[in-house]
Amino acid sequence: MSAILWQLLQIVLVVAISPLITGWVRLVKSRLNGRIGASPFQPYRDIYRLLQKEAVVAHSASWVFRVAPYVTFGAAWLAACIVPAFTTNLFLAQAADLIALVALLGVARFWTALAGMDVGTSFGGLGASREMMISSLAEPAMLMVTFSLSLISGTTAPAQIIAFVLSGGVGIEVSLGLALAALVMVAIAENGRIPIDNPATHLELTMVHEAMVLEYSGRHLALMEGAGMVRLTLFMALIGGLFAPWGMAQPGGDAVAVLVGLAAFLAKCFVLATALGVFETSIAKMRVFRYADFLGGALLLGLLATIFLYVSEAV
Amino acid sequence: MGAQISYDIAHLIGATVLMAGFQLLYQRRLFAVLNTFAFQALALAAAAAWQAHVQHAPHLYVTAGIALVFKAIIVPIALHWLVEQLGIHKNVETAMSIGWTMMAGVALVTLSILLVLPVTANAAALTRESLALAMSVVLLGLLMMITRRNAVTQVVGFMALENGLILAAVSAKGMPLVVEISVAFSVLVAMTLFGIFFFRIRERFDTLDLADLETHRGDR
């Protein structure tokens, strides 16, 4: 019973706080750039404003263009619902594992790229082709991280991995550190953050995600932007949950444990968002041709994590 | 529990040294290479100090001190100074693309693990893993010497290789201090010689790109 309740809370929570987290990253970045910056609540106002506006659709657009925002947002939302944020006692926790998570993110990405190509502008096609290049490198890296985590804990379900880490059965493991580094690199690529993509720019040389959603307006754009924000929250919950699960409520925990879990989750999100802002201001955007090196590095880190597991096993 | 923690930390520091080796292969700017090398030496000093603590071997603290002072501070500063003095191109030129180099690096790490684990079947777990890590660092240093065209980065590769040797030396029990000190000082002497050679090579050929030297040797 409580599992369904917490699941409902999680469903609402990820959507409710994701604009705040995005706004917080923007605020940190502008402060570090010497600007005052907008309030962290500005993304809520932006989305509200977009929802008020009429959605203009190009003449050449097909139904794919109209459906894509809903599918993208739905897939990202569903993915965020299965990642334990503040408690592992979730109704959907048994239903989905990390591989399903990769697949859901893949669905969201596929539809965004499809929508980018659908209108037939050159920008959309450019963005879609770059997005597919990034995903063809990021997804194997993400799967490699999943494999090394599942080799450590014997399961691919995030709830059980968290329970395993919390039980203290795992010491300071080099593989975990390598997997964390790889997952952070994948998260940066998947969310279109700075070394890979700059969501704040409209420069044709650099844009990836913005190029694909350029034709959207009104509620469609609100959904596309919302999907990006939810995805950022999802990755923060994933990194904070899998690699620093302390404070997370376990099945059988009472309401107090859940409150502690909520507080810990919010704290982790703000620490990670601040770190992301600092990281983004201190690094330059990469050339498109160097993405392969960056994400290939993530894949190799995941591979090394698995190799080191075999060393530990053999010893 | 205590043994487990000391083992985990030694493993972690060794892996940091190895990761710095990979970072060296990934860098494209000369100064970034030098900074990464300083970081690797710092991690090496931490590894030596931790081994001194675990093995109750005070002479390893000397090794840690040598690594900290000479390799993490003096050598990087000297190389920085050399690069400034020579005014050489600050991009690293590679013989292979970075991606292929990294892949070769992972293959070398796998190779060294496959090689070391069966050979040292009777040794303690800590020694076996440290040896596997140290061998990987040595091989990565060799790879860096092979895949870089610029003489300065090749020297950094040599120094990284030597870091791997020290890592192996501190994790094996009963290595006499005099051996480590002599290795450390020979590297310092080598560093001085390299510095002189850089100036001589540049004076003669107006470049530090070793590919250009081959024409003078008659290979091309």
Coordinates of C-alpha atoms in Angstrom, one line a residue:
Chain A
M1 CA 0.0 0.0 0.0
S2 CA 2.7 2.5 1.1
A3 CA 4.7 1.5 -2.1
I4 CA 1.9 2.9 -4.2
L5 CA 1.7 6.0 -2.1
W6 CA 5.5 6.7 -2.3
Q7 CA 5.4 5.9 -6.0
L8 CA 2.7 8.6 -6.5
L9 CA 4.8 11.0 -4.5
Q10 CA 7.8 10.2 -6.7
I11 CA 5.8 10.7 -9.9
V12 CA 4.7 14.2 -8.7
L13 CA 8.1 15.1 -7.1
V14 CA 10.4 14.6 -10.1
V15 CA 8.2 16.8 -12.3
A16 CA 7.7 19.4 -9.5
I17 CA 11.3 19.9 -8.6
S18 CA 13.1 19.4 -12.0
P19 CA 12.6 23.1 -13.2
L20 CA 13.9 24.3 -9.8
I21 CA 17.1 22.2 -10.3
T22 CA 17.6 23.5 -13.8
G23 CA 17.0 27.0 -12.5
W24 CA 19.5 26.5 -9.7
V25 CA 22.2 25.3 -12.2
R26 CA 21.5 28.5 -14.3
L27 CA 21.7 30.7 -11.2
V28 CA 25.0 29.1 -10.1
K29 CA 26.4 29.6 -13.6
S30 CA 25.4 33.3 -13.8
R31 CA 26.7 34.1 -10.4
L32 CA 30.1 32.5 -11.3
N33 CA 30.0 34.6 -14.5
G34 CA 29.6 37.7 -12.5
R35 CA 25.9 38.2 -13.3
I36 CA 23.1 38.4 -10.9
G37 CA 21.0 35.8 -12.8
A38 CA 17.3 35.0 -12.8
S39 CA 15.6 33.5 -9.8
P40 CA 15.9 29.7 -9.6
F41 CA 12.1 29.7 -10.1
Q42 CA 12.3 31.3 -13.5
P43 CA 11.9 27.9 -15.4
Y44 CA 8.5 27.5 -13.8
R45 CA 7.4 30.9 -15.2
D46 CA 8.9 30.0 -18.6
I47 CA 7.0 26.8 -18.8
Y48 CA 3.8 28.5 -17.6
R49 CA 4.3 31.2 -20.3
L50 CA 4.9 28.6 -23.0
L51 CA 1.8 26.7 -21.9
Q52 CA -0.3 29.8 -22.4
K53 CA 0.9 30.3 -25.9
E54 CA -0.6 28.9 -29.1
A55 CA 1.4 26.0 -30.6
V56 CA 2.4 26.9 -34.2
V57 CA 3.1 23.9 -36.4
A58 CA 4.9 24.1 -39.8
H59 CA 2.9 23.2 -42.9
S60 CA 5.4 20.4 -43.8
A61 CA 5.0 18.8 -40.4
S62 CA 3.4 15.3 -40.1
W63 CA 1.7 13.7 -37.1
V64 CA 5.2 12.6 -35.9
F65 CA 6.0 16.2 -35.1
R66 CA 2.8 16.6 -33.1
V67 CA 3.1 13.3 -31.2
A68 CA 6.9 13.5 -30.5
P69 CA 6.7 16.0 -27.5
Y70 CA 4.2 13.8 -25.7
V71 CA 6.1 10.6 -26.3
T72 CA 9.4 12.2 -25.4
F73 CA 8.1 13.7 -22.2
G74 CA 6.2 10.6 -21.3
A75 CA 9.3 8.4 -21.8
A76 CA 11.5 10.7 -19.7
W77 CA 8.9 10.9 -17.0
L78 CA 8.4 7.2 -16.8
A79 CA 12.2 6.7 -16.7
A80 CA 12.4 9.2 -13.8
C81 CA 9.6 7.3 -12.0
I82 CA 11.5 4.0 -11.9
V83 CA 14.7 5.5 -10.5
P84 CA 14.5 5.4 -6.7
A85 CA 14.9 9.0 -5.5
F86 CA 14.1 9.0 -1.8
T87 CA 12.9 5.5 -1.1
T88 CA 13.5 2.1 -2.7
N89 CA 10.0 1.1 -1.6
L90 CA 8.4 1.9 -5.0
F91 CA 5.6 0.2 -6.7
L92 CA 7.4 0.2 -10.1
A93 CA 10.8 -0.7 -8.6
Q94 CA 10.3 -4.4 -9.3
A95 CA 9.1 -3.8 -12.9
A96 CA 12.1 -2.0 -14.3
D97 CA 15.8 -2.2 -14.1
L98 CA 18.7 -0.1 -15.5
I99 CA 18.5 -1.7 -18.9
A100 CA 14.9 -0.7 -19.2
L101 CA 16.0 2.8 -18.1
V102 CA 18.5 3.0 -21.0
A103 CA 15.7 1.8 -23.3
L104 CA 13.3 4.5 -22.1
L105 CA 15.9 7.2 -22.6
G106 CA 16.5 5.7 -26.0
V107 CA 12.8 6.0 -26.9
A108 CA 12.8 9.7 -25.8
R109 CA 15.9 10.4 -27.9
F110 CA 14.6 8.5 -30.9
W111 CA 11.4 10.6 -31.0
T112 CA 13.2 13.9 -30.5
A113 CA 15.5 13.0 -33.4
L114 CA 12.6 11.9 -35.5
A115 CA 10.8 15.2 -34.8
G116 CA 13.9 17.1 -35.7
M117 CA 14.0 15.5 -39.1
D118 CA 10.3 15.6 -39.7
V119 CA 9.9 19.3 -40.5
G120 CA 12.6 19.1 -43.1
T121 CA 14.7 22.1 -42.1
S122 CA 18.4 21.7 -42.3
F123 CA 18.9 22.5 -38.6
G124 CA 16.7 19.7 -37.5
G125 CA 18.5 17.1 -39.6
L126 CA 21.9 18.4 -38.4
G127 CA 20.8 18.2 -34.8
A128 CA 19.3 14.7 -35.3
S129 CA 22.5 13.4 -36.9
R130 CA 24.7 14.7 -34.1
E131 CA 22.3 13.4 -31.5
M132 CA 22.5 10.0 -33.0
M133 CA 26.3 10.1 -33.1
I134 CA 26.4 11.0 -29.4
S135 CA 23.8 8.4 -28.4
S136 CA 25.7 5.7 -30.4
L137 CA 28.6 6.3 -28.1
A138 CA 26.8 7.2 -24.8
E139 CA 24.5 4.2 -24.7
P140 CA 27.2 1.5 -24.8
A141 CA 29.0 3.4 -22.0
M142 CA 25.8 3.5 -20.0
L143 CA 25.3 -0.2 -20.5
M144 CA 28.9 -0.9 -19.5
V145 CA 28.3 1.0 -16.3
T146 CA 25.1 -1.1 -15.7
F147 CA 27.0 -4.3 -16.3
S148 CA 29.8 -3.5 -13.9
L149 CA 27.2 -2.4 -11.2
S150 CA 25.3 -5.6 -11.8
L151 CA 28.5 -7.7 -11.5
I152 CA 29.2 -6.2 -8.1
S153 CA 25.7 -6.5 -6.7
G154 CA 24.3 -9.4 -8.8
T155 CA 21.3 -7.5 -10.0
T156 CA 20.4 -4.8 -12.5
A157 CA 17.4 -3.4 -10.6
P158 CA 18.4 0.0 -9.0
A159 CA 16.4 -0.7 -5.8
Q160 CA 18.3 -3.9 -5.1
I161 CA 21.7 -2.3 -6.0
I162 CA 21.0 0.5 -3.5
A163 CA 20.0 -2.1 -0.9
F164 CA 23.2 -4.0 -1.5
V165 CA 25.4 -0.8 -1.2
L166 CA 23.5 0.3 1.9
S167 CA 23.9 -3.2 3.5
G168 CA 27.7 -2.5 3.7
G169 CA 28.5 -5.6 1.7
V170 CA 30.8 -3.5 -0.6
G171 CA 34.0 -1.8 0.5
I172 CA 35.9 1.0 -1.2
E173 CA 35.8 -0.5 -4.7
V174 CA 37.9 0.9 -7.5
S175 CA 35.3 -0.4 -10.0
L176 CA 32.6 1.8 -8.4
G177 CA 34.8 4.9 -8.8
L178 CA 35.4 4.1 -12.4
A179 CA 31.7 3.4 -13.0
L180 CA 30.8 6.7 -11.3
A181 CA 33.2 8.6 -13.6
A182 CA 31.8 6.9 -16.6
L183 CA 28.2 7.6 -15.5
V184 CA 29.0 11.3 -14.9
M185 CA 30.4 11.6 -18.4
V186 CA 27.4 9.8 -19.9
A187 CA 25.1 12.1 -17.9
I188 CA 26.8 15.2 -19.2
A189 CA 26.4 13.9 -22.8
E190 CA 22.8 12.8 -22.3
N191 CA 21.7 16.1 -20.8
G192 CA 23.5 18.2 -23.4
R193 CA 25.6 20.0 -20.8
I194 CA 28.6 22.0 -21.7
P195 CA 31.6 20.1 -23.0
I196 CA 29.2 18.3 -25.4
D197 CA 26.4 20.7 -26.0
N198 CA 25.4 24.1 -24.8
P199 CA 21.6 24.4 -24.4
A200 CA 21.8 28.2 -23.9
T201 CA 23.1 28.9 -27.4
H202 CA 21.6 29.1 -30.9
L203 CA 24.8 28.8 -32.8
E204 CA 24.7 26.4 -35.7
L205 CA 28.2 25.2 -35.2
T206 CA 27.5 23.9 -31.7
M207 CA 23.9 23.1 -31.2
V208 CA 22.6 19.6 -30.8
H209 CA 19.5 19.5 -28.7
E210 CA 18.4 23.0 -29.6
A211 CA 18.7 22.3 -33.3
M212 CA 16.1 19.5 -33.0
V213 CA 13.5 21.4 -31.0
L214 CA 14.0 24.7 -33.0
E215 CA 10.6 24.4 -34.8
Y216 CA 8.6 23.8 -31.6
S217 CA 6.5 26.4 -29.9
G218 CA 3.9 26.7 -27.2
R219 CA 2.9 23.7 -25.3
H220 CA 5.0 21.4 -27.5
L221 CA 8.1 23.4 -26.6
A222 CA 7.1 23.4 -22.9
L223 CA 7.0 19.6 -23.1
M224 CA 10.3 19.3 -24.8
E225 CA 12.0 21.6 -22.3
G226 CA 10.3 19.8 -19.5
A227 CA 11.6 16.5 -20.8
G228 CA 15.1 17.8 -20.7
M229 CA 14.7 19.1 -17.1
V230 CA 13.2 15.8 -15.9
R231 CA 16.1 14.0 -17.5
L232 CA 18.6 16.1 -15.6
T233 CA 16.7 15.3 -12.3
L234 CA 16.7 11.6 -13.3
F235 CA 20.4 11.5 -13.7
M236 CA 21.0 13.3 -10.4
A237 CA 18.7 10.8 -8.7
L238 CA 20.6 8.0 -10.4
I239 CA 24.1 9.2 -9.5
G240 CA 23.0 10.2 -6.0
G241 CA 21.1 7.0 -5.4
L242 CA 23.5 4.4 -6.8
F243 CA 26.8 5.9 -5.6
A244 CA 25.8 7.8 -2.4
P245 CA 22.6 6.1 -1.3
W246 CA 22.9 7.2 2.3
G247 CA 19.7 8.5 3.9
M248 CA 17.5 6.6 1.4
A249 CA 14.4 5.0 3.0
Q250 CA 14.2 1.2 2.7
P251 CA 11.1 -1.0 2.4
G252 CA 9.6 -1.2 5.8
G253 CA 10.7 2.3 6.7
D254 CA 8.1 4.6 8.3
A255 CA 7.1 8.1 7.3
V256 CA 10.1 9.6 9.2
A257 CA 12.6 7.5 7.2
V258 CA 10.9 8.8 4.0
L259 CA 11.1 12.4 5.2
V260 CA 14.8 11.8 5.9
G261 CA 15.1 10.3 2.4
L262 CA 13.4 13.3 0.9
A263 CA 15.7 15.8 2.7
A264 CA 18.7 13.7 1.6
F265 CA 17.5 13.6 -2.0
L266 CA 17.0 17.4 -2.1
A267 CA 20.4 18.0 -0.6
K268 CA 22.1 15.6 -3.0
C269 CA 20.3 17.3 -6.0
F270 CA 21.5 20.8 -4.9
V271 CA 25.1 19.6 -4.3
L272 CA 25.2 17.9 -7.7
A273 CA 23.5 20.9 -9.4
T274 CA 26.0 23.3 -7.8
A275 CA 28.9 21.0 -8.9
L276 CA 27.5 20.9 -12.4
G277 CA 27.3 24.7 -12.5
V278 CA 30.9 25.1 -11.3
F279 CA 32.1 22.4 -13.8
E280 CA 30.3 24.0 -16.7
T281 CA 31.7 27.5 -16.1
S282 CA 35.3 26.1 -15.7
I283 CA 35.4 24.2 -19.0
A284 CA 35.2 25.1 -22.7
K285 CA 32.8 23.6 -25.2
M286 CA 34.3 20.7 -27.2
R287 CA 34.6 20.5 -30.9
V288 CA 32.1 18.1 -32.5
F289 CA 34.9 15.8 -33.7
R290 CA 36.2 15.3 -30.2
Y291 CA 32.9 13.9 -28.8
A292 CA 34.1 10.4 -29.9
D293 CA 37.2 10.8 -27.6
F294 CA 35.2 12.0 -24.7
L295 CA 32.5 9.3 -24.8
G296 CA 34.9 6.7 -25.9
G297 CA 36.7 7.6 -22.7
A298 CA 33.5 7.0 -20.8
L299 CA 33.1 3.6 -22.5
L300 CA 36.7 2.6 -21.7
L301 CA 36.2 3.6 -18.1
G302 CA 33.2 1.4 -17.9
L303 CA 35.2 -1.4 -19.5
L304 CA 38.1 -0.9 -17.0
A305 CA 35.5 -1.0 -14.2
T306 CA 34.5 -4.5 -15.4
I307 CA 38.1 -5.6 -15.9
F308 CA 39.0 -4.5 -12.3
L309 CA 36.1 -6.5 -11.0
Y310 CA 37.7 -9.6 -12.5
V311 CA 41.0 -8.7 -10.8
S312 CA 39.2 -8.5 -7.4
E313 CA 37.4 -11.8 -8.2
A314 CA 40.7 -13.5 -9.1
V315 CA 42.5 -12.3 -5.9
Chain B
M1 CA 38.1 -5.2 8.7
G2 CA 41.3 -3.2 9.2
A3 CA 43.1 -5.3 6.6
Q4 CA 40.2 -5.0 4.2
I5 CA 40.2 -1.2 4.5
S6 CA 44.0 -0.9 4.1
Y7 CA 43.8 -3.1 1.1
D8 CA 40.9 -1.1 -0.4
I9 CA 42.8 2.2 0.1
A10 CA 46.0 0.9 -1.4
H11 CA 44.0 -0.4 -4.3
L12 CA 42.3 2.9 -4.7
I13 CA 45.5 5.0 -4.7
G14 CA 47.1 2.5 -7.2
A15 CA 44.1 2.9 -9.5
T16 CA 44.4 6.7 -9.2
V17 CA 48.0 6.4 -10.4
L18 CA 46.8 4.2 -13.3
M19 CA 44.0 6.6 -14.1
A20 CA 46.5 9.5 -14.2
G21 CA 48.4 7.4 -16.7
F22 CA 45.3 7.2 -18.9
Q23 CA 44.7 10.9 -18.4
L24 CA 48.3 11.5 -19.8
L25 CA 47.3 9.6 -22.9
Y26 CA 44.1 11.7 -23.3
Q27 CA 45.6 15.2 -22.9
R28 CA 46.2 17.3 -26.0
R29 CA 47.9 20.3 -24.4
L30 CA 51.5 20.2 -23.3
F31 CA 50.9 22.1 -20.0
A32 CA 47.9 19.8 -19.2
V33 CA 50.3 16.8 -19.8
L34 CA 52.8 18.3 -17.3
N35 CA 50.1 19.0 -14.7
T36 CA 48.7 15.5 -15.1
F37 CA 52.1 14.1 -14.6
A38 CA 52.5 16.2 -11.4
F39 CA 49.2 14.7 -10.2
Q40 CA 50.4 11.2 -10.9
A41 CA 53.5 11.8 -8.9
L42 CA 51.4 13.1 -6.1
A43 CA 49.2 10.0 -6.1
L44 CA 52.4 7.9 -6.2
A45 CA 53.7 9.7 -3.1
A46 CA 50.4 9.0 -1.4
A47 CA 50.7 5.3 -2.4
A48 CA 54.2 5.1 -1.0
A49 CA 53.2 6.8 2.3
W50 CA 50.2 4.5 2.6
Q51 CA 52.4 1.4 2.0
A52 CA 54.9 2.8 4.7
H53 CA 52.0 3.0 7.1
V54 CA 50.6 -0.5 6.2
Q55 CA 53.9 -2.3 6.1
H56 CA 55.4 -0.4 9.1
A57 CA 58.3 0.4 6.9
P58 CA 59.5 3.9 7.8
H59 CA 62.0 4.1 4.9
L60 CA 59.1 4.1 2.5
Y61 CA 58.2 7.6 3.9
V62 CA 61.5 8.7 2.4
T63 CA 60.4 7.3 -0.9
A64 CA 57.1 9.2 -0.6
G65 CA 59.0 12.4 0.2
I66 CA 61.3 12.0 -2.8
A67 CA 58.3 11.4 -5.0
L68 CA 56.5 14.4 -3.6
V69 CA 59.4 16.9 -3.7
F70 CA 61.2 15.8 -6.9
K71 CA 58.6 14.3 -9.1
A72 CA 55.5 16.2 -8.1
I73 CA 57.2 19.6 -7.7
I74 CA 60.7 20.0 -9.2
V75 CA 60.4 18.0 -12.4
P76 CA 57.0 19.5 -13.5
I77 CA 58.2 23.0 -12.7
A78 CA 61.5 22.4 -14.6
L79 CA 59.6 21.0 -17.6
H80 CA 57.2 24.0 -17.5
W81 CA 60.3 26.3 -17.5
L82 CA 61.8 24.3 -20.4
V83 CA 58.7 24.5 -22.5
E84 CA 58.5 28.3 -21.9
Q85 CA 62.2 28.7 -22.7
L86 CA 62.1 26.7 -25.8
G87 CA 58.8 28.4 -26.9
I88 CA 57.6 25.2 -28.5
H89 CA 54.2 24.5 -29.9
K90 CA 51.8 23.9 -27.0
N91 CA 49.7 21.2 -28.7
V92 CA 50.6 17.6 -28.3
E93 CA 51.2 15.8 -31.6
T94 CA 50.3 12.2 -31.6
A95 CA 51.3 9.4 -34.0
M96 CA 47.9 7.7 -33.5
S97 CA 44.5 9.2 -32.8
I98 CA 43.7 9.6 -29.2
G99 CA 40.8 7.1 -29.4
W100 CA 43.1 4.4 -30.7
T101 CA 45.7 5.2 -28.2
M102 CA 43.2 4.8 -25.3
M103 CA 42.0 1.5 -26.7
A104 CA 45.6 0.3 -26.9
G105 CA 46.0 1.4 -23.3
V106 CA 43.0 -0.6 -22.1
A107 CA 44.4 -3.6 -24.0
L108 CA 47.7 -3.2 -22.3
V109 CA 46.0 -3.0 -18.9
T110 CA 44.2 -6.2 -19.6
L111 CA 47.4 -7.8 -20.8
S112 CA 49.3 -6.9 -17.7
I113 CA 46.5 -8.2 -15.5
L114 CA 46.4 -11.5 -17.4
L115 CA 50.1 -11.7 -17.1
V116 CA 50.7 -10.8 -13.5
L117 CA 47.9 -12.7 -11.8
P118 CA 48.9 -16.2 -12.8
V119 CA 52.7 -15.5 -12.3
T120 CA 52.3 -14.2 -8.8
A121 CA 49.8 -16.9 -7.7
N122 CA 51.4 -17.4 -4.3
A123 CA 52.0 -13.8 -3.3
A124 CA 49.7 -11.8 -1.0
A125 CA 46.6 -10.3 -2.5
L126 CA 47.7 -6.7 -2.0
T127 CA 51.1 -7.4 -3.7
R128 CA 49.4 -9.1 -6.7
E129 CA 47.0 -6.3 -7.4
S130 CA 49.6 -3.6 -6.9
L131 CA 51.9 -5.4 -9.2
A132 CA 49.2 -5.6 -11.8
L133 CA 48.5 -1.9 -11.5
A134 CA 52.2 -1.0 -11.5
M135 CA 52.8 -3.1 -14.6
S136 CA 49.9 -1.4 -16.3
V137 CA 51.4 2.1 -15.5
V138 CA 54.7 1.0 -16.9
L139 CA 53.1 -0.2 -20.1
L140 CA 51.1 3.0 -20.4
G141 CA 54.3 5.0 -20.0
L142 CA 55.9 3.0 -22.8
L143 CA 52.8 3.5 -25.0
M144 CA 53.0 7.2 -24.4
M145 CA 56.7 7.2 -25.4
I146 CA 55.7 5.4 -28.6
T147 CA 52.7 7.4 -29.6
R148 CA 54.0 11.0 -29.0
R149 CA 56.1 12.8 -31.5
N150 CA 57.4 15.6 -29.3
A151 CA 60.5 15.0 -27.3
V152 CA 59.1 16.7 -24.1
T153 CA 56.0 14.4 -24.1
Q154 CA 58.2 11.4 -24.7
V155 CA 60.2 12.4 -21.6
V156 CA 57.0 12.6 -19.6
G157 CA 56.2 9.1 -20.9
F158 CA 59.5 8.0 -19.6
M159 CA 58.9 9.6 -16.2
A160 CA 55.4 8.0 -16.0
L161 CA 57.0 4.6 -16.7
E162 CA 59.4 5.2 -13.9
N163 CA 56.4 6.1 -11.6
G164 CA 55.1 2.6 -12.4
L165 CA 58.5 1.1 -11.3
I166 CA 58.4 3.0 -8.0
L167 CA 54.8 1.8 -7.5
A168 CA 55.9 -1.8 -8.0
A169 CA 58.9 -1.2 -5.7
V170 CA 56.9 0.2 -2.8
S171 CA 54.3 -2.5 -2.9
A172 CA 56.8 -5.3 -2.8
K173 CA 58.0 -6.0 0.7
G174 CA 61.7 -5.6 1.6
M175 CA 62.9 -3.4 -1.2
P176 CA 66.0 -1.7 0.1
L177 CA 65.9 2.1 0.4
V178 CA 69.2 2.5 -1.4
V179 CA 67.7 1.1 -4.6
E180 CA 64.8 3.4 -4.5
I181 CA 66.9 6.5 -3.9
S182 CA 69.3 5.6 -6.6
V183 CA 66.4 5.1 -9.1
A184 CA 65.0 8.5 -8.0
F185 CA 68.3 10.3 -8.5
S186 CA 69.1 8.6 -11.8
V187 CA 65.8 9.9 -13.0
L188 CA 66.7 13.4 -11.9
V189 CA 70.0 13.1 -13.7
A190 CA 68.2 11.8 -16.8
M191 CA 65.9 14.8 -16.5
T192 CA 68.8 17.2 -16.5
L193 CA 70.4 15.4 -19.5
F194 CA 67.1 15.6 -21.3
G195 CA 66.9 19.3 -20.7
I196 CA 70.4 19.8 -22.2
F197 CA 69.5 17.5 -25.1
F198 CA 66.3 19.5 -25.8
F199 CA 68.4 22.6 -26.3
R200 CA 70.9 20.8 -28.4
I201 CA 68.3 19.2 -30.6
R202 CA 66.5 22.5 -31.1
E203 CA 69.7 24.3 -31.9
R204 CA 70.6 21.8 -34.6
F205 CA 67.3 21.1 -36.2
D206 CA 65.0 24.0 -35.1
T207 CA 62.4 21.6 -33.9
L208 CA 61.6 19.0 -31.2
D209 CA 59.4 16.9 -33.5
L210 CA 61.4 13.7 -33.7
A211 CA 59.8 12.8 -37.0
D212 CA 61.9 15.6 -38.5
L213 CA 65.0 14.0 -37.2
E214 CA 64.5 11.0 -39.4
T215 CA 65.3 12.9 -42.6
H216 CA 68.7 13.8 -41.1
R217 CA 69.4 10.2 -40.3
G218 CA 68.6 9.2 -43.9
D219 CA 65.5 7.1 -43.1
R220 CA 63.3 9.1 -45.4

